[in-house]
């Protein structure tokens, strides 16, 4: 499949935006987290010799990388090519993305003085992001662009731990032991994430997604007390812009309702919770996104096909369903399988369109 861009139509009337709003759709929309990235040979070719953060701040590169999976797979949305630490670096935080490791922070933030010294993000510091969004939306035509940002908890974990962490021990110790420092830090991060989302939505993104990759490490009481108010503040930054808001985390089966209540229109569900179970936990109040296990893309098609059909069937319990993975595309995924999944979702859902 090769989709010719730009397509006709208004992205605000696309199946993705309609599903996010719980409106009737022509067929179930599908896109993949991390669809723009290492699984595509054309991505690896264009990124060669350019660091991740440099690529994220170069509008022509961002535009091409964002468009690549839309052309190749025929997905129903583009996801803005960026990284959750881009707004931190733009604000002045000394953070680098180390290949094979991830984000690494030179000076971890663990005291009130550290938080006080941390800058906020001025929208003018990411004018290149707005430029990228305008270029992408012009090239997409009727295909919607999803803007994104990292949620305060996940950003805080990187800043406090100094990099990726399995146990988040410094993060949880600060959260419980110095809640005033924690809340001050997360308030700043909510402002930074909210500003980053607003820049993208104002420049033309048709929806936004707030990623909270690590928040599944928390209990529900801790989430409600220490995290939900800050995620709500980040999502509230675009509340007046009439763009659907998607909220996604990993390992968040116990947190789904609380994440929706933070201000989401769509709750992303990872692969651990069946969609109909998630819908029940959400009291049917939100559209859902998900939730094919990305590891199953390595299985034979005969094994994968019935799983796709099952997810679509379970998704019908929700007011709206956006088909996606339960986490991001793994780097060694065969791109042809992704294309085939898109075609299968479209074929199966078009046979019995949602009402």
mmCIF file of C-alpha atoms in Angstrom:
data_model
loop_
_atom_site.group_PDB
_atom_site.id
_atom_site.type_symbol
_atom_site.label_atom_id
_atom_site.label_comp_id
_atom_site.label_asym_id
_atom_site.label_seq_id
_atom_site.Cartn_x
_atom_site.Cartn_y
_atom_site.Cartn_z
ATOM 1 C CA UNK A 1 0.000 0.000 0.000
ATOM 2 C CA UNK A 2 1.198 3.498 -0.831
ATOM 3 C CA UNK A 3 -1.127 6.323 0.155
ATOM 4 C CA UNK A 4 -0.912 9.422 -1.988
ATOM 5 C CA UNK A 5 -0.720 12.610 0.064
ATOM 6 C CA UNK A 6 -2.315 15.011 0.588
ATOM 7 C CA UNK A 7 -5.667 13.257 0.802
ATOM 8 C CA UNK A 8 -8.982 15.007 0.343
ATOM 9 C CA UNK A 9 -11.233 15.906 3.246
ATOM 10 C CA UNK A 10 -11.285 17.742 6.548
ATOM 11 C CA UNK A 11 -9.246 16.051 9.301
ATOM 12 C CA UNK A 12 -11.822 17.230 11.844
ATOM 13 C CA UNK A 13 -14.327 14.946 10.106
ATOM 14 C CA UNK A 14 -11.913 12.010 9.883
ATOM 15 C CA UNK A 15 -12.755 8.620 11.328
ATOM 16 C CA UNK A 16 -10.108 9.095 14.002
ATOM 17 C CA UNK A 17 -11.502 12.373 15.308
ATOM 18 C CA UNK A 18 -15.068 11.080 15.024
ATOM 19 C CA UNK A 19 -14.216 7.893 16.940
ATOM 20 C CA UNK A 20 -12.481 9.966 19.611
ATOM 21 C CA UNK A 21 -15.691 11.952 20.017
ATOM 22 C CA UNK A 22 -17.894 8.855 20.068
ATOM 23 C CA UNK A 23 -19.486 9.691 16.706
ATOM 24 C CA UNK A 24 -20.362 7.233 13.898
ATOM 25 C CA UNK A 25 -17.429 6.216 11.694
ATOM 26 C CA UNK A 26 -17.052 4.706 8.242
ATOM 27 C CA UNK A 27 -14.635 2.110 9.586
ATOM 28 C CA UNK A 28 -12.526 1.711 12.716
ATOM 29 C CA UNK A 29 -9.545 4.052 12.487
ATOM 30 C CA UNK A 30 -6.089 2.623 13.123
ATOM 31 C CA UNK A 31 -2.653 4.036 13.852
ATOM 32 C CA UNK A 32 0.340 2.711 15.780
ATOM 33 C CA UNK A 33 2.324 4.236 18.597
ATOM 34 C CA UNK A 34 5.938 4.558 17.361
ATOM 35 C CA UNK A 35 4.762 4.012 13.773
ATOM 36 C CA UNK A 36 7.311 6.643 12.710
ATOM 37 C CA UNK A 37 10.641 5.147 13.650
ATOM 38 C CA UNK A 38 13.115 2.326 13.584
ATOM 39 C CA UNK A 39 10.837 -0.315 12.053
ATOM 40 C CA UNK A 40 10.977 1.571 8.742
ATOM 41 C CA UNK A 41 14.074 1.326 6.521
ATOM 42 C CA UNK A 42 13.291 4.745 5.045
ATOM 43 C CA UNK A 43 13.409 6.181 8.579
ATOM 44 C CA UNK A 44 16.774 4.601 9.334
ATOM 45 C CA UNK A 45 18.130 5.968 6.053
ATOM 46 C CA UNK A 46 16.978 9.546 6.589
ATOM 47 C CA UNK A 47 18.067 9.601 10.259
ATOM 48 C CA UNK A 48 21.588 8.352 9.545
ATOM 49 C CA UNK A 49 24.167 10.721 11.010
ATOM 50 C CA UNK A 50 21.588 12.855 12.832
ATOM 51 C CA UNK A 51 21.004 12.639 16.581
ATOM 52 C CA UNK A 52 17.479 12.083 17.847
ATOM 53 C CA UNK A 53 17.111 15.500 19.435
ATOM 54 C CA UNK A 54 18.590 17.232 16.402
ATOM 55 C CA UNK A 55 16.156 15.359 14.155
ATOM 56 C CA UNK A 56 13.239 16.382 16.381
ATOM 57 C CA UNK A 57 14.143 20.070 15.993
ATOM 58 C CA UNK A 58 14.594 20.043 12.184
ATOM 59 C CA UNK A 59 11.194 20.760 10.542
ATOM 60 C CA UNK A 60 11.936 19.181 7.155
ATOM 61 C CA UNK A 61 13.139 15.980 8.831
ATOM 62 C CA UNK A 62 10.230 15.919 11.289
ATOM 63 C CA UNK A 63 7.814 16.382 8.398
ATOM 64 C CA UNK A 64 9.228 13.575 6.281
ATOM 65 C CA UNK A 65 9.559 11.131 9.184
ATOM 66 C CA UNK A 66 6.005 11.831 10.358
ATOM 67 C CA UNK A 67 4.629 11.247 6.851
ATOM 68 C CA UNK A 68 6.546 8.038 6.103
ATOM 69 C CA UNK A 69 4.251 5.550 7.895
ATOM 70 C CA UNK A 70 1.107 7.283 6.616
ATOM 71 C CA UNK A 71 2.250 6.814 3.027
ATOM 72 C CA UNK A 72 3.478 3.261 3.569
ATOM 73 C CA UNK A 73 0.754 1.802 5.810
ATOM 74 C CA UNK A 74 -2.303 3.894 4.977
ATOM 75 C CA UNK A 75 -2.943 4.530 8.679
ATOM 76 C CA UNK A 76 -5.758 6.877 9.672
ATOM 77 C CA UNK A 77 -3.560 9.330 11.564
ATOM 78 C CA UNK A 78 -0.019 10.613 11.736
ATOM 79 C CA UNK A 79 1.698 10.893 15.114
ATOM 80 C CA UNK A 80 4.004 13.893 15.446
ATOM 81 C CA UNK A 81 7.627 12.751 15.376
ATOM 82 C CA UNK A 82 9.249 13.997 18.562
ATOM 83 C CA UNK A 83 10.394 12.764 21.963
ATOM 84 C CA UNK A 84 8.981 13.406 25.408
ATOM 85 C CA UNK A 85 12.178 15.210 26.489
ATOM 86 C CA UNK A 86 12.142 17.705 23.596
ATOM 87 C CA UNK A 87 10.188 20.341 25.559
ATOM 88 C CA UNK A 88 12.486 19.832 28.554
ATOM 89 C CA UNK A 89 15.563 20.478 26.451
ATOM 90 C CA UNK A 90 13.850 23.436 24.781
ATOM 91 C CA UNK A 91 13.135 24.878 28.218
ATOM 92 C CA UNK A 92 16.830 24.635 29.121
ATOM 93 C CA UNK A 93 17.116 21.319 30.976
ATOM 94 C CA UNK A 94 20.420 19.512 30.315
ATOM 95 C CA UNK A 95 19.079 16.242 28.924
ATOM 96 C CA UNK A 96 20.415 14.002 26.170
ATOM 97 C CA UNK A 97 19.100 10.865 24.489
ATOM 98 C CA UNK A 98 21.814 8.230 24.715
ATOM 99 C CA UNK A 99 21.492 5.454 22.082
ATOM 100 C CA UNK A 100 20.659 2.159 23.738
ATOM 101 C CA UNK A 101 19.864 3.859 27.054
ATOM 102 C CA UNK A 102 17.288 6.603 26.557
ATOM 103 C CA UNK A 103 16.997 10.056 28.117
ATOM 104 C CA UNK A 104 19.839 10.887 30.503
ATOM 105 C CA UNK A 105 19.704 13.968 32.733
ATOM 106 C CA UNK A 106 23.055 15.522 33.652
ATOM 107 C CA UNK A 107 21.890 16.917 37.006
ATOM 108 C CA UNK A 108 18.977 15.013 38.563
ATOM 109 C CA UNK A 109 16.337 17.130 40.306
ATOM 110 C CA UNK A 110 15.819 16.098 43.927
ATOM 111 C CA UNK A 111 15.598 19.232 46.089
ATOM 112 C CA UNK A 112 13.428 22.302 46.385
ATOM 113 C CA UNK A 113 16.344 24.388 45.094
ATOM 114 C CA UNK A 114 16.632 22.129 42.033
ATOM 115 C CA UNK A 115 12.946 22.614 41.285
ATOM 116 C CA UNK A 116 13.145 26.357 41.818
ATOM 117 C CA UNK A 117 16.013 26.576 39.327
ATOM 118 C CA UNK A 118 14.209 24.554 36.665
ATOM 119 C CA UNK A 119 12.920 26.802 33.857
ATOM 120 C CA UNK A 120 9.485 26.783 32.254
ATOM 121 C CA UNK A 121 8.902 26.482 28.520
ATOM 122 C CA UNK A 122 8.188 29.578 26.484
ATOM 123 C CA UNK A 123 6.181 28.798 23.359
ATOM 124 C CA UNK A 124 8.598 30.949 21.371
ATOM 125 C CA UNK A 125 11.380 28.469 22.152
ATOM 126 C CA UNK A 126 9.622 25.782 20.102
ATOM 127 C CA UNK A 127 8.602 27.774 17.048
ATOM 128 C CA UNK A 128 10.289 25.048 15.000
ATOM 129 C CA UNK A 129 7.697 22.618 16.402
ATOM 130 C CA UNK A 130 4.872 24.858 15.189
ATOM 131 C CA UNK A 131 6.572 25.091 11.788
ATOM 132 C CA UNK A 132 6.827 21.300 11.604
ATOM 133 C CA UNK A 133 3.147 20.888 12.472
ATOM 134 C CA UNK A 134 2.083 23.389 9.801
ATOM 135 C CA UNK A 135 4.213 21.627 7.165
ATOM 136 C CA UNK A 136 2.898 18.202 8.136
ATOM 137 C CA UNK A 137 -0.774 19.158 8.188
ATOM 138 C CA UNK A 138 -0.439 20.824 4.782
ATOM 139 C CA UNK A 139 1.087 17.633 3.383
ATOM 140 C CA UNK A 140 -1.481 15.332 5.015
ATOM 141 C CA UNK A 141 -4.644 17.030 3.812
ATOM 142 C CA UNK A 142 -7.578 15.111 5.297
ATOM 143 C CA UNK A 143 -5.480 12.763 7.458
ATOM 144 C CA UNK A 144 -5.358 14.034 11.057
ATOM 145 C CA UNK A 145 -2.121 14.711 12.910
ATOM 146 C CA UNK A 146 -1.883 13.726 16.571
ATOM 147 C CA UNK A 147 0.315 15.967 18.690
ATOM 148 C CA UNK A 148 1.858 14.546 21.838
ATOM 149 C CA UNK A 149 3.707 15.236 25.052
ATOM 150 C CA UNK A 150 5.000 13.274 28.012
ATOM 151 C CA UNK A 151 2.923 13.401 31.181
ATOM 152 C CA UNK A 152 4.275 15.012 34.362
ATOM 153 C CA UNK A 153 4.888 11.746 36.262
ATOM 154 C CA UNK A 154 6.948 10.141 33.511
ATOM 155 C CA UNK A 155 8.946 13.320 32.913
ATOM 156 C CA UNK A 156 9.492 13.699 36.667
ATOM 157 C CA UNK A 157 10.775 10.138 36.896
ATOM 158 C CA UNK A 158 13.428 10.796 34.241
ATOM 159 C CA UNK A 159 14.436 14.055 35.903
ATOM 160 C CA UNK A 160 14.630 12.600 39.422
ATOM 161 C CA UNK A 161 16.234 9.259 38.560
ATOM 162 C CA UNK A 162 18.607 10.803 36.006
ATOM 163 C CA UNK A 163 17.471 8.350 33.335
ATOM 164 C CA UNK A 164 15.298 5.274 32.845
ATOM 165 C CA UNK A 165 14.470 3.325 36.012
ATOM 166 C CA UNK A 166 12.870 -0.036 36.753
ATOM 167 C CA UNK A 167 11.813 0.699 40.314
ATOM 168 C CA UNK A 168 11.548 4.527 40.423
ATOM 169 C CA UNK A 169 12.955 4.473 43.947
ATOM 170 C CA UNK A 170 14.178 8.085 44.006
ATOM 171 C CA UNK A 171 10.926 9.232 42.416
ATOM 172 C CA UNK A 172 8.680 7.470 44.913
ATOM 173 C CA UNK A 173 10.870 8.492 47.849
ATOM 174 C CA UNK A 174 10.617 12.167 46.858
ATOM 175 C CA UNK A 175 6.888 11.879 46.160
ATOM 176 C CA UNK A 176 6.143 10.422 49.595
ATOM 177 C CA UNK A 177 8.886 12.087 51.620
ATOM 178 C CA UNK A 178 8.781 15.626 50.224
ATOM 179 C CA UNK A 179 5.336 16.075 48.664
ATOM 180 C CA UNK A 180 5.720 19.847 48.490
ATOM 181 C CA UNK A 181 8.855 19.442 46.346
ATOM 182 C CA UNK A 182 7.135 16.784 44.242
ATOM 183 C CA UNK A 183 4.078 18.948 43.618
ATOM 184 C CA UNK A 184 6.182 21.979 42.745
ATOM 185 C CA UNK A 185 8.149 19.919 40.218
ATOM 186 C CA UNK A 186 5.049 18.350 38.672
ATOM 187 C CA UNK A 187 3.305 21.723 38.471
ATOM 188 C CA UNK A 188 6.202 22.985 36.360
ATOM 189 C CA UNK A 189 6.164 19.851 34.236
ATOM 190 C CA UNK A 190 2.403 20.147 33.694
ATOM 191 C CA UNK A 191 2.983 23.697 32.481
ATOM 192 C CA UNK A 192 5.757 22.528 30.123
ATOM 193 C CA UNK A 193 3.724 19.603 28.744
ATOM 194 C CA UNK A 194 0.624 21.754 28.417
ATOM 195 C CA UNK A 195 2.546 24.417 26.526
ATOM 196 C CA UNK A 196 4.004 21.799 24.189
ATOM 197 C CA UNK A 197 0.566 20.313 23.482
ATOM 198 C CA UNK A 198 -0.925 23.748 22.937
ATOM 199 C CA UNK A 199 1.762 24.742 20.429
ATOM 200 C CA UNK A 200 0.978 21.635 18.376
ATOM 201 C CA UNK A 201 -2.806 21.987 18.581
ATOM 202 C CA UNK A 202 -2.690 25.688 17.776
ATOM 203 C CA UNK A 203 -0.540 24.994 14.712
ATOM 204 C CA UNK A 204 -3.017 22.466 13.325
ATOM 205 C CA UNK A 205 -2.854 19.105 15.125
ATOM 206 C CA UNK A 206 -6.337 17.533 15.126
ATOM 207 C CA UNK A 207 -5.898 15.568 18.379
ATOM 208 C CA UNK A 208 -3.314 15.249 21.144
ATOM 209 C CA UNK A 209 -2.019 12.376 23.237
ATOM 210 C CA UNK A 210 -0.488 12.602 26.702
ATOM 211 C CA UNK A 211 1.897 9.667 27.277
ATOM 212 C CA UNK A 212 2.434 8.482 30.848
ATOM 213 C CA UNK A 213 4.746 5.580 30.120
ATOM 214 C CA UNK A 214 5.804 4.831 33.700
ATOM 215 C CA UNK A 215 2.707 5.711 35.740
ATOM 216 C CA UNK A 216 1.650 2.066 35.965
ATOM 217 C CA UNK A 217 4.291 1.806 38.694
ATOM 218 C CA UNK A 218 1.881 3.572 41.072
ATOM 219 C CA UNK A 219 -1.063 2.419 43.153
ATOM 220 C CA UNK A 220 -4.438 4.061 42.533
ATOM 221 C CA UNK A 221 -4.353 6.051 45.819
ATOM 222 C CA UNK A 222 -0.886 7.414 44.993
ATOM 223 C CA UNK A 223 -1.978 8.238 41.448
ATOM 224 C CA UNK A 224 -5.003 10.154 42.680
ATOM 225 C CA UNK A 225 -3.016 12.038 45.296
ATOM 226 C CA UNK A 226 0.266 12.772 43.556
ATOM 227 C CA UNK A 227 -0.317 12.569 39.797
ATOM 228 C CA UNK A 228 -3.868 13.043 38.567
ATOM 229 C CA UNK A 229 -4.068 16.799 39.373
ATOM 230 C CA UNK A 230 -0.909 17.457 37.350
ATOM 231 C CA UNK A 231 -1.961 15.348 34.371
ATOM 232 C CA UNK A 232 -5.293 17.172 34.483
ATOM 233 C CA UNK A 233 -3.482 20.511 34.354
ATOM 234 C CA UNK A 234 -1.486 19.416 31.291
ATOM 235 C CA UNK A 235 -4.606 18.231 29.462
ATOM 236 C CA UNK A 236 -6.516 21.368 30.468
ATOM 237 C CA UNK A 237 -4.010 23.457 28.498
ATOM 238 C CA UNK A 238 -5.807 22.510 25.270
ATOM 239 C CA UNK A 239 -9.355 22.257 26.647
ATOM 240 C CA UNK A 240 -10.485 25.358 24.741
ATOM 241 C CA UNK A 241 -9.024 24.277 21.390
ATOM 242 C CA UNK A 242 -11.657 21.655 20.493
ATOM 243 C CA UNK A 243 -9.194 18.814 19.926
ATOM 244 C CA UNK A 244 -9.821 15.328 21.343
ATOM 245 C CA UNK A 245 -7.427 14.368 24.123
ATOM 246 C CA UNK A 246 -6.029 10.841 24.391
ATOM 247 C CA UNK A 247 -4.423 9.694 27.648
ATOM 248 C CA UNK A 248 -2.230 6.575 27.579
ATOM 249 C CA UNK A 249 -0.075 4.721 30.067
ATOM 250 C CA UNK A 250 1.553 1.305 30.409
ATOM 251 C CA UNK A 251 0.443 -1.163 33.077
ATOM 252 C CA UNK A 252 -2.408 1.145 34.022
ATOM 253 C CA UNK A 253 -5.291 -1.335 34.328
ATOM 254 C CA UNK A 254 -6.043 -0.147 37.864
ATOM 255 C CA UNK A 255 -5.782 3.520 36.860
ATOM 256 C CA UNK A 256 -7.940 3.645 33.737
ATOM 257 C CA UNK A 257 -10.935 5.458 35.202
ATOM 258 C CA UNK A 258 -8.753 7.944 37.063
ATOM 259 C CA UNK A 259 -6.779 8.660 33.879
ATOM 260 C CA UNK A 260 -10.007 9.331 32.030
ATOM 261 C CA UNK A 261 -11.166 11.633 34.805
ATOM 262 C CA UNK A 262 -7.965 13.644 34.391
ATOM 263 C CA UNK A 263 -9.547 15.192 31.300
ATOM 264 C CA UNK A 264 -9.382 12.633 28.511
ATOM 265 C CA UNK A 265 -11.818 11.999 25.696
ATOM 266 C CA UNK A 266 -10.047 8.739 24.828
ATOM 267 C CA UNK A 267 -8.331 6.383 27.255
ATOM 268 C CA UNK A 268 -5.502 4.325 25.809
ATOM 269 C CA UNK A 269 -5.482 0.712 26.990
ATOM 270 C CA UNK A 270 -2.352 -1.409 26.967
ATOM 271 C CA UNK A 271 -2.377 -5.080 25.963
ATOM 272 C CA UNK A 272 -2.870 -6.416 29.507
ATOM 273 C CA UNK A 273 -6.564 -5.506 29.796
ATOM 274 C CA UNK A 274 -9.177 -6.648 27.242
ATOM 275 C CA UNK A 275 -10.975 -3.680 25.731
ATOM 276 C CA UNK A 276 -14.438 -4.686 26.902
ATOM 277 C CA UNK A 277 -13.109 -5.049 30.448
ATOM 278 C CA UNK A 278 -11.524 -1.606 30.148
ATOM 279 C CA UNK A 279 -14.794 -0.145 28.885
ATOM 280 C CA UNK A 280 -16.563 -1.606 31.913
ATOM 281 C CA UNK A 281 -13.970 -0.063 34.249
ATOM 282 C CA UNK A 282 -14.531 3.245 32.479
ATOM 283 C CA UNK A 283 -18.327 2.963 32.867
ATOM 284 C CA UNK A 284 -18.632 3.397 29.104
ATOM 285 C CA UNK A 285 -17.872 7.096 29.491
ATOM 286 C CA UNK A 286 -14.866 7.318 27.156
ATOM 287 C CA UNK A 287 -13.736 6.184 23.747
ATOM 288 C CA UNK A 288 -10.881 3.699 23.969
ATOM 289 C CA UNK A 289 -7.668 3.174 22.041
ATOM 290 C CA UNK A 290 -5.791 -0.108 21.648
ATOM 291 C CA UNK A 291 -4.768 -2.730 22.223
ATOM 292 C CA UNK A 292 -2.886 -5.355 20.178
ATOM 293 C CA UNK A 293 0.212 -6.722 21.908
ATOM 294 C CA UNK A 294 3.112 -5.439 19.742
ATOM 295 C CA UNK A 295 4.962 -8.740 20.244
ATOM 296 C CA UNK A 296 2.150 -10.560 18.428
ATOM 297 C CA UNK A 297 3.176 -8.781 15.217
ATOM 298 C CA UNK A 298 5.960 -11.401 15.102
ATOM 299 C CA UNK A 299 3.468 -14.289 15.152
ATOM 300 C CA UNK A 300 2.210 -16.064 12.010
ATOM 301 C CA UNK A 301 -0.677 -14.286 10.301
ATOM 302 C CA UNK A 302 -2.971 -17.228 11.051
ATOM 303 C CA UNK A 303 -2.427 -16.555 14.760
ATOM 304 C CA UNK A 304 -2.577 -12.760 14.489
ATOM 305 C CA UNK A 305 -5.716 -12.447 12.385
ATOM 306 C CA UNK A 306 -8.206 -13.761 14.986
ATOM 307 C CA UNK A 307 -6.661 -11.521 17.668
ATOM 308 C CA UNK A 308 -7.329 -8.470 15.482
ATOM 309 C CA UNK A 309 -10.930 -9.569 14.998
ATOM 310 C CA UNK A 310 -11.338 -10.148 18.739
ATOM 311 C CA UNK A 311 -10.028 -6.678 19.602
ATOM 312 C CA UNK A 312 -12.408 -5.087 17.107
ATOM 313 C CA UNK A 313 -15.317 -7.043 18.575
ATOM 314 C CA UNK A 314 -14.445 -6.019 22.130
ATOM 315 C CA UNK A 315 -13.955 -2.391 21.067
ATOM 316 C CA UNK A 316 -17.599 -2.203 20.011
ATOM 317 C CA UNK A 317 -18.525 -1.942 23.697
ATOM 318 C CA UNK A 318 -17.079 1.580 23.787
ATOM 319 C CA UNK A 319 -18.637 4.817 22.495
ATOM 320 C CA UNK A 320 -15.705 4.946 20.059
ATOM 321 C CA UNK A 321 -12.729 2.727 19.274
ATOM 322 C CA UNK A 322 -9.356 3.642 17.770
ATOM 323 C CA UNK A 323 -7.381 0.506 16.911
ATOM 324 C CA UNK A 324 -3.764 0.657 18.054
ATOM 325 C CA UNK A 325 -1.125 -1.416 19.751
ATOM 326 C CA UNK A 326 -0.994 -1.865 23.495
ATOM 327 C CA UNK A 327 2.406 -0.137 23.430
ATOM 328 C CA UNK A 328 4.771 1.070 20.716
ATOM 329 C CA UNK A 329 5.956 -0.682 17.546
ATOM 330 C CA UNK A 330 9.040 -2.751 18.370
ATOM 331 C CA UNK A 331 12.149 -1.846 16.324
ATOM 332 C CA UNK A 332 12.460 -5.203 14.525
ATOM 333 C CA UNK A 333 8.821 -5.348 13.421
ATOM 334 C CA UNK A 334 8.256 -6.203 9.757
ATOM 335 C CA UNK A 335 6.650 -3.098 8.208
ATOM 336 C CA UNK A 336 4.648 -5.272 5.826
ATOM 337 C CA UNK A 337 2.860 -6.823 8.799
ATOM 338 C CA UNK A 338 1.823 -3.370 10.020
ATOM 339 C CA UNK A 339 0.417 -2.583 6.591
ATOM 340 C CA UNK A 340 -1.474 -5.868 6.585
ATOM 341 C CA UNK A 341 -2.933 -5.115 10.029
ATOM 342 C CA UNK A 342 -4.229 -1.756 8.766
ATOM 343 C CA UNK A 343 -5.857 -3.441 5.776
ATOM 344 C CA UNK A 344 -7.406 -6.120 7.992
ATOM 345 C CA UNK A 345 -8.824 -3.617 10.484
ATOM 346 C CA UNK A 346 -10.304 -1.573 7.673
ATOM 347 C CA UNK A 347 -11.784 -4.610 5.913
ATOM 348 C CA UNK A 348 -13.325 -6.133 9.032
ATOM 349 C CA UNK A 349 -14.739 -2.911 10.444
ATOM 350 C CA UNK A 350 -16.126 -1.678 7.120
ATOM 351 C CA UNK A 351 -18.259 -4.833 6.918
ATOM 352 C CA UNK A 352 -20.233 -3.733 9.950
ATOM 353 C CA UNK A 353 -19.747 0.007 10.536
ATOM 354 C CA UNK A 354 -20.468 1.293 14.026
ATOM 355 C CA UNK A 355 -23.695 3.192 14.499
#
